[in-house]
Amino acid sequence: MNESVIHTEGLSRWFDKKQAVAEIVLDVPRGAIFGFLGQNGAGKTTTIRMLMGHLHPSGGAVEIFGRDPRWLSRADRQRVAYVSENMNLPRWIRPNEALALNASLYPNWDAVRARDLMNRFGLEDAGPFATFSKGQKRALCLVLALCTGAELLILDEPASGLDTAARRIFLDALLESNREKECTVFLSSHMLTDLERVVDRVAILKAGRKILDGELEELKDCARVLHLPASARRETVERHFRVASFRKAAEDVRATILDFNEDRLRALCAEDPAYGCVEMRGLNLEDLFVELVTGDLIETGGSVV
Amino acid sequence: MRVHIDYNSSEPIYRQAVEQIKLMVVSGQLREGDRIPSIRELARELAINPTTAAKVYTELEHAGVLTLRQGQGAFIRKNPSLVAPKAVRKIVADQAQRMIVEGLRLGLDGGTIQGIVGEELGRIAKGRS
């Protein structure tokens, strides 16, 4: 169960003099739904292209099923399905032809499920690919990936262009693949409110570096915003907590911390009576993401949780 | 069993489910021996990640609220007999202390805190009868 389907070690990539990805360590356990988050330009797509073997790392190593993705056998390739950020099919291809093509490429192709999903997305009677809307194109590419029977799905911004109803269909299908077929999923997305329900682990990228990695439910369990008196100092708080951001407002200071527990809070309060009345609140995934990417947390090598 | 989850709450999904199921037990909506959905069924019903659903059951089993029987599913236990009566008192006293400290720290007085406890007890007892 703890076997890693995706493993990277010090993964880096330079484009000319710009470092797009810097020493990323990732471990995606079998059966996980792993959310790969970051702002535009944080290095998500570059990382994903290296995972797929489409781009060579400038440094470090990638393994998919324990092997270098550039040298996967045909049989191992059939264990992975990928939807890139701007995936396109030939203009003339019709949905049935696209499905038939994938059925011939993937030995575990699930034709029954493909028909069902085409139906749910309302794509059964669609014409050639060129006549599709952006959302329909996306939906068809997702159906093609979801029905391959692959053990690993790598999806770059899968939900972009999908409307609310289509996103729901897609997420339910994703959970179904994970639940019924133990499919491992690695996906990047900006739709944090969608991700919050389906992912069990997240990694957050900022300027090419991984700044946080862990189980989502544990992160939420331990992340808090503390409202501190205006006199609060970062060093004091850092003696007790791991601080993701520290913002001075007009009347108080708001510190986002990642490892809350009551004993630590008591110890902080005991240090200075000014901390005696600390208000606090929890963070959902979106709050946490914003605090992390706009804060100044220093990256970590491994997992926090 | 009806569990309502706010997916975008700051409260972890597993914790929302655990608290609601515990409440169903103490208010009598779930009784000893009742079979509750399997991990997979719960994951499907709530449309959540199976790992999260598994966490709900691990927590509840650990707390003595349910037992998992191989191949049969999850069943409600009556009393968490894993815990000695004396220890139960201590668990509750610890929780109460934490709540009182928090209340006082945020500026409530003792009477108000007592009032809140009474109201909540009343609410749960009402569900029970």
Coordinates of C-alpha atoms in Angstrom, one line a residue:
Chain A
M1 CA 0.0 0.0 0.0
N2 CA 2.9 2.4 0.7
E3 CA 4.6 1.7 -2.6
S4 CA 5.1 5.0 -4.6
V5 CA 3.7 5.1 -8.0
I6 CA 5.4 8.4 -8.7
H7 CA 8.7 9.2 -7.1
T8 CA 11.0 12.2 -7.8
E9 CA 14.2 13.2 -6.1
G10 CA 15.7 16.6 -6.5
L11 CA 13.9 17.1 -9.7
S12 CA 15.0 20.3 -11.5
R13 CA 14.6 21.9 -14.9
W14 CA 16.1 25.1 -16.3
F15 CA 15.0 26.9 -19.4
D16 CA 18.0 29.0 -20.5
K17 CA 18.9 30.9 -17.3
K18 CA 15.5 30.5 -15.7
Q19 CA 14.9 27.7 -13.2
A20 CA 11.3 26.5 -13.7
V21 CA 11.5 23.6 -11.3
A22 CA 13.8 23.4 -8.3
E23 CA 14.7 20.2 -6.5
I24 CA 11.3 18.8 -6.1
V25 CA 10.8 15.7 -4.0
L26 CA 7.5 13.9 -4.6
D27 CA 6.1 10.6 -3.4
V28 CA 2.7 9.6 -4.7
P29 CA 1.5 6.4 -2.9
R30 CA -0.6 3.9 -4.8
G31 CA -4.3 4.6 -4.5
A32 CA -3.9 8.3 -3.7
I33 CA -5.7 11.2 -5.3
F34 CA -2.9 13.7 -5.2
G35 CA -3.5 17.4 -5.8
F36 CA -0.6 19.4 -7.3
L37 CA -1.2 23.1 -6.7
G38 CA 0.5 26.3 -7.5
Q39 CA -0.1 29.6 -9.2
N40 CA 0.3 30.1 -12.9
G41 CA 4.0 29.7 -13.8
A42 CA 4.8 27.9 -10.5
G43 CA 6.2 24.9 -12.5
K44 CA 3.3 22.4 -12.4
T45 CA 3.1 21.7 -16.1
T46 CA 6.9 21.5 -16.4
T47 CA 6.9 18.9 -13.6
I48 CA 4.1 17.0 -15.2
R49 CA 5.9 16.9 -18.6
M50 CA 8.9 15.4 -16.8
L51 CA 6.8 12.8 -15.1
M52 CA 5.5 11.8 -18.5
G53 CA 9.0 11.6 -20.0
H54 CA 8.2 14.4 -22.5
L55 CA 10.8 16.7 -21.1
H56 CA 14.2 15.8 -19.8
P57 CA 15.1 17.0 -16.3
S58 CA 18.1 19.2 -15.9
G59 CA 18.8 17.5 -12.6
G60 CA 17.4 14.9 -10.2
A61 CA 15.4 11.9 -11.1
V62 CA 11.8 10.8 -11.9
E63 CA 10.4 7.4 -11.5
I64 CA 7.0 6.1 -12.6
F65 CA 6.3 2.5 -11.3
G66 CA 10.0 2.5 -10.3
R67 CA 11.3 3.2 -13.8
D68 CA 12.5 6.2 -15.8
P69 CA 9.4 7.4 -17.7
R70 CA 11.5 8.0 -20.8
W71 CA 12.2 4.3 -21.1
L72 CA 8.9 2.7 -20.1
S73 CA 8.0 -0.4 -21.9
R74 CA 4.8 -0.5 -24.0
A75 CA 3.1 -2.5 -21.3
D76 CA 4.0 0.1 -18.7
R77 CA 2.8 2.9 -20.9
Q78 CA -0.6 1.3 -21.0
R79 CA -0.7 1.6 -17.2
V80 CA -0.6 5.4 -17.5
A81 CA -3.2 7.8 -19.0
Y82 CA -2.5 11.4 -19.4
V83 CA -4.5 14.5 -20.3
S84 CA -2.3 17.5 -21.0
E85 CA -3.3 21.1 -20.3
N86 CA -4.3 21.9 -23.9
M87 CA -4.9 18.5 -25.3
N88 CA -6.3 18.4 -28.9
L89 CA -7.4 15.6 -31.1
P90 CA -7.4 15.7 -34.9
R91 CA -10.1 18.1 -36.2
W92 CA -11.9 15.5 -38.2
I93 CA -12.2 12.8 -35.6
R94 CA -15.6 11.9 -34.3
P95 CA -16.1 10.7 -30.7
N96 CA -16.8 7.1 -31.7
E97 CA -13.7 7.0 -33.7
A98 CA -11.6 8.4 -30.9
L99 CA -13.1 5.8 -28.5
A100 CA -12.4 3.0 -31.0
L101 CA -8.8 4.2 -31.3
N102 CA -8.2 4.1 -27.6
A103 CA -9.9 0.8 -27.3
S104 CA -7.3 -0.6 -29.7
L105 CA -4.5 1.0 -27.7
Y106 CA -5.5 0.0 -24.2
P107 CA -6.1 -3.7 -23.5
N108 CA -8.2 -2.9 -20.4
W109 CA -10.4 -0.3 -22.2
D110 CA -13.8 -0.1 -20.5
A111 CA -16.3 0.3 -23.4
V112 CA -19.4 0.2 -21.1
R113 CA -18.1 2.9 -18.9
A114 CA -17.1 5.0 -21.9
R115 CA -20.7 4.8 -23.3
D116 CA -22.1 5.8 -19.9
L117 CA -19.7 8.7 -19.5
M118 CA -20.3 10.0 -23.0
N119 CA -24.0 9.9 -22.2
R120 CA -23.5 11.7 -18.9
F121 CA -21.4 14.4 -20.6
G122 CA -24.0 14.7 -23.4
L123 CA -21.5 13.8 -26.1
E124 CA -23.1 10.8 -27.8
D125 CA -24.4 12.7 -30.8
A126 CA -21.5 15.1 -31.2
G127 CA -19.9 15.7 -34.6
P128 CA -16.3 16.0 -35.6
F129 CA -13.8 17.3 -32.9
A130 CA -13.4 20.7 -34.6
T131 CA -17.1 21.5 -34.0
F132 CA -16.8 20.9 -30.2
S133 CA -17.0 23.6 -27.6
K134 CA -14.0 24.0 -25.3
G135 CA -15.8 22.2 -22.5
Q136 CA -16.8 19.3 -24.8
K137 CA -13.3 18.9 -26.1
R138 CA -12.1 18.7 -22.5
A139 CA -14.8 16.2 -21.5
L140 CA -14.0 13.9 -24.4
C141 CA -10.3 13.9 -23.6
L142 CA -11.2 13.0 -20.0
V143 CA -13.5 10.2 -21.0
L144 CA -10.7 8.8 -23.2
A145 CA -8.3 8.8 -20.2
L146 CA -10.8 7.6 -17.5
C147 CA -11.8 4.5 -19.5
T148 CA -8.3 3.2 -20.4
G149 CA -8.2 1.1 -17.3
A150 CA -4.9 2.7 -16.5
E151 CA -3.5 2.4 -12.9
L152 CA -2.3 5.9 -13.0
L153 CA -4.0 9.0 -14.3
I154 CA -2.0 12.2 -14.8
L155 CA -4.2 15.2 -15.4
D156 CA -3.0 18.7 -16.0
E157 CA -5.8 21.2 -15.2
P158 CA -8.5 18.6 -16.1
A159 CA -11.4 20.8 -15.1
S160 CA -10.5 23.9 -17.1
G161 CA -13.3 24.8 -19.5
L162 CA -15.8 22.4 -17.9
D163 CA -19.0 24.0 -16.6
T164 CA -20.2 23.3 -13.1
A165 CA -22.4 20.3 -14.0
A166 CA -19.6 18.7 -16.2
R167 CA -17.1 19.3 -13.4
R168 CA -19.4 17.3 -11.0
I169 CA -19.7 14.5 -13.5
F170 CA -15.9 14.4 -13.9
L171 CA -15.1 14.5 -10.2
D172 CA -17.6 11.7 -9.5
A173 CA -16.0 9.6 -12.3
L174 CA -12.6 10.3 -10.8
L175 CA -13.7 9.1 -7.4
E176 CA -15.3 6.1 -9.0
S177 CA -12.0 5.1 -10.7
N178 CA -10.2 5.5 -7.5
R179 CA -12.7 3.6 -5.4
E180 CA -13.6 0.8 -7.7
K181 CA -10.4 0.3 -9.6
E182 CA -7.8 1.7 -7.1
C183 CA -6.6 4.0 -9.7
T184 CA -3.9 6.5 -8.5
V185 CA -4.6 10.1 -9.6
F186 CA -2.1 12.9 -9.9
L187 CA -3.8 16.2 -10.9
S188 CA -3.1 19.9 -11.0
S189 CA -5.9 22.3 -10.8
H190 CA -6.9 25.8 -9.8
M191 CA -10.4 24.7 -8.8
L192 CA -9.6 24.4 -5.1
T193 CA -13.1 24.1 -3.9
D194 CA -13.6 21.0 -6.2
L195 CA -10.3 19.5 -5.2
E196 CA -11.0 19.9 -1.5
R197 CA -13.6 17.1 -1.7
V198 CA -11.7 14.6 -3.7
V199 CA -7.9 14.8 -2.9
D200 CA -6.3 13.1 0.0
R201 CA -2.9 14.6 -0.4
V202 CA -1.7 17.9 -1.7
A203 CA 1.6 19.5 -2.7
I204 CA 1.9 23.2 -3.1
L205 CA 4.4 24.7 -5.5
K206 CA 5.7 28.3 -5.4
A207 CA 8.2 29.6 -8.0
G208 CA 9.3 26.1 -8.9
R209 CA 9.8 24.9 -5.3
K210 CA 7.6 22.7 -3.2
I211 CA 6.6 24.6 -0.1
L212 CA 4.2 22.2 1.4
D213 CA 3.2 18.5 1.1
G214 CA 0.9 16.5 3.2
E215 CA -2.4 14.8 3.9
L216 CA -5.1 17.4 3.3
E217 CA -7.2 16.4 6.3
E218 CA -4.2 16.6 8.6
L219 CA -3.1 20.0 7.2
K220 CA -6.6 21.3 7.9
D221 CA -6.5 19.8 11.4
C222 CA -3.4 21.7 12.2
A223 CA -3.6 24.9 10.3
R224 CA -4.9 28.0 12.1
V225 CA -4.9 31.8 11.8
L226 CA -4.0 33.3 15.1
H227 CA -5.1 36.9 15.8
L228 CA -2.3 38.3 17.9
P229 CA -1.8 41.7 19.6
A230 CA -0.1 44.3 17.4
S231 CA 3.0 44.0 19.5
A232 CA 3.5 40.4 18.6
R233 CA 6.8 39.4 17.1
R234 CA 7.4 36.8 14.5
E235 CA 10.4 35.3 16.3
T236 CA 8.3 34.7 19.4
V237 CA 5.6 32.9 17.5
E238 CA 8.2 30.9 15.5
R239 CA 9.6 29.5 18.8
H240 CA 6.3 27.6 19.2
F241 CA 4.9 27.2 15.7
R242 CA 5.8 26.7 12.1
V243 CA 4.7 30.1 10.6
A244 CA 3.4 30.2 7.0
S245 CA 2.6 33.9 7.0
F246 CA 2.8 36.8 9.4
R247 CA 0.9 39.9 8.5
K248 CA 0.6 43.2 10.4
A249 CA -2.8 44.8 10.2
A250 CA -3.9 48.1 11.7
E251 CA -5.0 46.7 15.0
D252 CA -3.5 43.3 15.3
V253 CA -1.2 40.7 13.7
R254 CA -2.5 37.6 11.9
A255 CA -0.2 34.7 11.9
T256 CA -1.0 31.6 9.8
I257 CA 0.6 28.5 11.5
L258 CA 0.7 24.9 10.3
D259 CA 1.2 22.9 13.4
F260 CA -1.4 24.0 15.9
N261 CA -2.0 22.2 19.2
E262 CA -3.3 23.5 22.5
D263 CA -0.1 22.9 24.5
R264 CA 1.9 25.0 22.1
L265 CA -0.7 27.8 22.3
R266 CA -0.6 27.6 26.0
A267 CA 3.2 27.8 26.0
L268 CA 3.0 30.9 23.7
C269 CA 0.4 32.6 25.9
A270 CA 2.5 31.8 29.0
E271 CA 5.5 33.6 27.5
D272 CA 3.9 37.0 27.4
P273 CA 0.7 38.1 29.0
A274 CA 0.0 40.2 25.9
Y275 CA -0.8 37.0 24.1
G276 CA -3.4 36.1 26.6
C277 CA -6.4 36.7 24.4
V278 CA -5.7 34.9 21.2
E279 CA -8.6 34.5 18.8
M280 CA -8.2 31.9 16.1
R281 CA -9.9 30.3 13.2
G282 CA -9.3 27.4 10.9
L283 CA -8.5 27.5 7.2
N284 CA -10.1 25.6 4.3
L285 CA -7.9 24.6 1.3
E286 CA -8.4 27.9 -0.5
D287 CA -7.5 30.0 2.5
L288 CA -4.5 27.8 3.2
F289 CA -3.3 28.0 -0.4
V290 CA -3.5 31.8 -0.6
E291 CA -1.7 32.2 2.7
L292 CA 1.0 29.9 1.6
V293 CA 1.7 31.3 -1.9
T294 CA 1.5 34.9 -0.7
G295 CA 3.3 34.2 2.5
D296 CA 7.0 33.6 3.0
L297 CA 7.3 30.0 4.1
I298 CA 10.6 28.5 3.3
E299 CA 10.4 25.3 1.4
T300 CA 11.0 21.9 3.0
G301 CA 12.6 18.9 1.6
G302 CA 10.1 16.3 2.7
S303 CA 6.6 16.1 3.9
V304 CA 5.3 18.1 6.8
V305 CA 2.6 15.7 7.7
Chain B
M1 CA -27.7 7.5 8.4
R2 CA -27.6 11.0 7.1
V3 CA -24.3 12.8 7.3
H4 CA -24.0 16.3 5.9
I5 CA -20.6 17.5 4.9
D6 CA -19.5 21.1 4.2
Y7 CA -16.7 20.2 1.8
N8 CA -15.1 23.7 1.9
S9 CA -15.2 24.1 5.6
S10 CA -12.0 24.6 7.5
E11 CA -13.0 21.6 9.6
P12 CA -11.6 18.4 8.1
I13 CA -14.2 16.3 6.3
Y14 CA -13.4 13.2 8.5
R15 CA -13.9 15.2 11.6
Q16 CA -17.3 16.5 10.6
A17 CA -18.5 13.0 9.9
V18 CA -17.0 11.6 13.1
E19 CA -18.8 14.2 15.2
Q20 CA -22.1 13.7 13.5
I21 CA -22.0 10.0 13.9
K22 CA -21.1 10.3 17.6
L23 CA -24.0 12.7 18.0
M24 CA -26.4 10.2 16.3
V25 CA -25.2 7.6 18.8
V26 CA -25.7 9.7 21.9
S27 CA -29.0 11.0 20.7
G28 CA -30.3 7.5 20.1
Q29 CA -30.7 7.8 16.3
L30 CA -28.1 5.0 16.0
R31 CA -28.3 2.1 18.4
E32 CA -26.1 -0.7 19.5
G33 CA -25.8 -3.3 16.7
D34 CA -27.0 -1.0 13.9
R35 CA -25.0 -1.6 10.8
I36 CA -23.7 1.5 9.2
P37 CA -22.4 1.9 5.7
S38 CA -19.1 0.4 4.8
I39 CA -16.1 2.6 4.1
R40 CA -16.7 2.3 0.4
E41 CA -20.4 3.0 0.7
L42 CA -19.7 6.0 2.8
A43 CA -17.1 7.3 0.3
R44 CA -19.7 6.8 -2.5
E45 CA -22.6 8.4 -0.6
L46 CA -20.7 11.5 0.5
A47 CA -18.7 11.6 -2.7
I48 CA -15.4 11.8 -0.9
N49 CA -12.0 10.2 -1.2
P50 CA -12.0 6.6 0.2
T51 CA -8.9 7.4 2.3
T52 CA -10.9 10.1 4.1
A53 CA -13.8 7.7 4.6
A54 CA -11.4 5.2 6.1
K55 CA -10.2 7.8 8.5
V56 CA -13.7 8.3 9.8
Y57 CA -14.0 4.6 10.6
T58 CA -10.5 4.4 12.2
E59 CA -11.4 7.3 14.4
L60 CA -14.7 5.9 15.4
E61 CA -13.3 2.4 16.0
H62 CA -10.5 3.9 18.1
A63 CA -13.1 5.8 20.1
G64 CA -15.0 2.6 20.7
V65 CA -18.1 3.8 18.8
L66 CA -18.1 1.0 16.3
T67 CA -16.6 -2.3 15.5
L68 CA -15.5 -3.4 12.0
R69 CA -16.4 -7.1 11.3
Q70 CA -14.5 -8.6 8.4
G71 CA -16.8 -9.0 5.4
Q72 CA -19.9 -7.8 7.3
G73 CA -19.4 -4.1 7.7
A74 CA -19.4 -1.7 10.5
F75 CA -21.6 -1.9 13.6
I76 CA -22.4 0.5 16.4
R77 CA -21.1 -0.6 19.9
K78 CA -23.1 0.5 22.9
N79 CA -20.6 1.6 25.5
P80 CA -17.0 2.1 24.8
S81 CA -16.2 -0.7 27.2
L82 CA -12.5 -0.4 26.3
V83 CA -12.4 2.5 28.7
A84 CA -12.6 2.1 32.5
P85 CA -15.4 4.2 34.2
K86 CA -12.7 6.2 36.1
A87 CA -10.9 7.0 32.9
V88 CA -14.2 8.1 31.3
R89 CA -14.6 10.7 34.0
K90 CA -11.1 11.9 33.4
I91 CA -11.6 12.1 29.6
V92 CA -14.8 14.2 30.1
A93 CA -13.2 16.4 32.8
D94 CA -10.2 17.1 30.6
Q95 CA -12.5 18.1 27.7
A96 CA -14.6 20.3 30.1
Q97 CA -11.4 21.9 31.4
R98 CA -10.3 22.8 27.9
M99 CA -13.7 24.2 27.1
I100 CA -13.9 26.3 30.3
V101 CA -10.4 27.7 29.8
E102 CA -11.3 28.6 26.2
G103 CA -14.5 30.2 27.3
L104 CA -12.9 32.2 30.1
R105 CA -10.0 33.2 27.9
L106 CA -12.4 34.6 25.4
G107 CA -14.2 36.6 28.1
L108 CA -17.3 34.5 29.0
D109 CA -18.1 34.2 32.7
G110 CA -18.6 30.9 34.6
G111 CA -22.4 31.3 34.6
T112 CA -22.6 31.7 30.9
I113 CA -20.5 28.7 30.2
Q114 CA -22.7 26.6 32.5
G115 CA -25.7 27.9 30.7
I116 CA -24.3 26.9 27.3
V117 CA -23.5 23.4 28.6
G118 CA -27.1 23.1 29.9
E119 CA -28.6 24.2 26.6
E120 CA -26.5 21.7 24.6
L121 CA -27.4 18.9 27.0
G122 CA -31.0 19.8 26.6
R123 CA -30.8 19.7 22.8
I124 CA -29.2 16.3 22.8
A125 CA -31.6 14.9 25.4
K126 CA -34.5 16.1 23.3
G127 CA -33.3 14.1 20.3
R128 CA -32.9 11.1 22.6
S129 CA -36.5 10.9 23.9

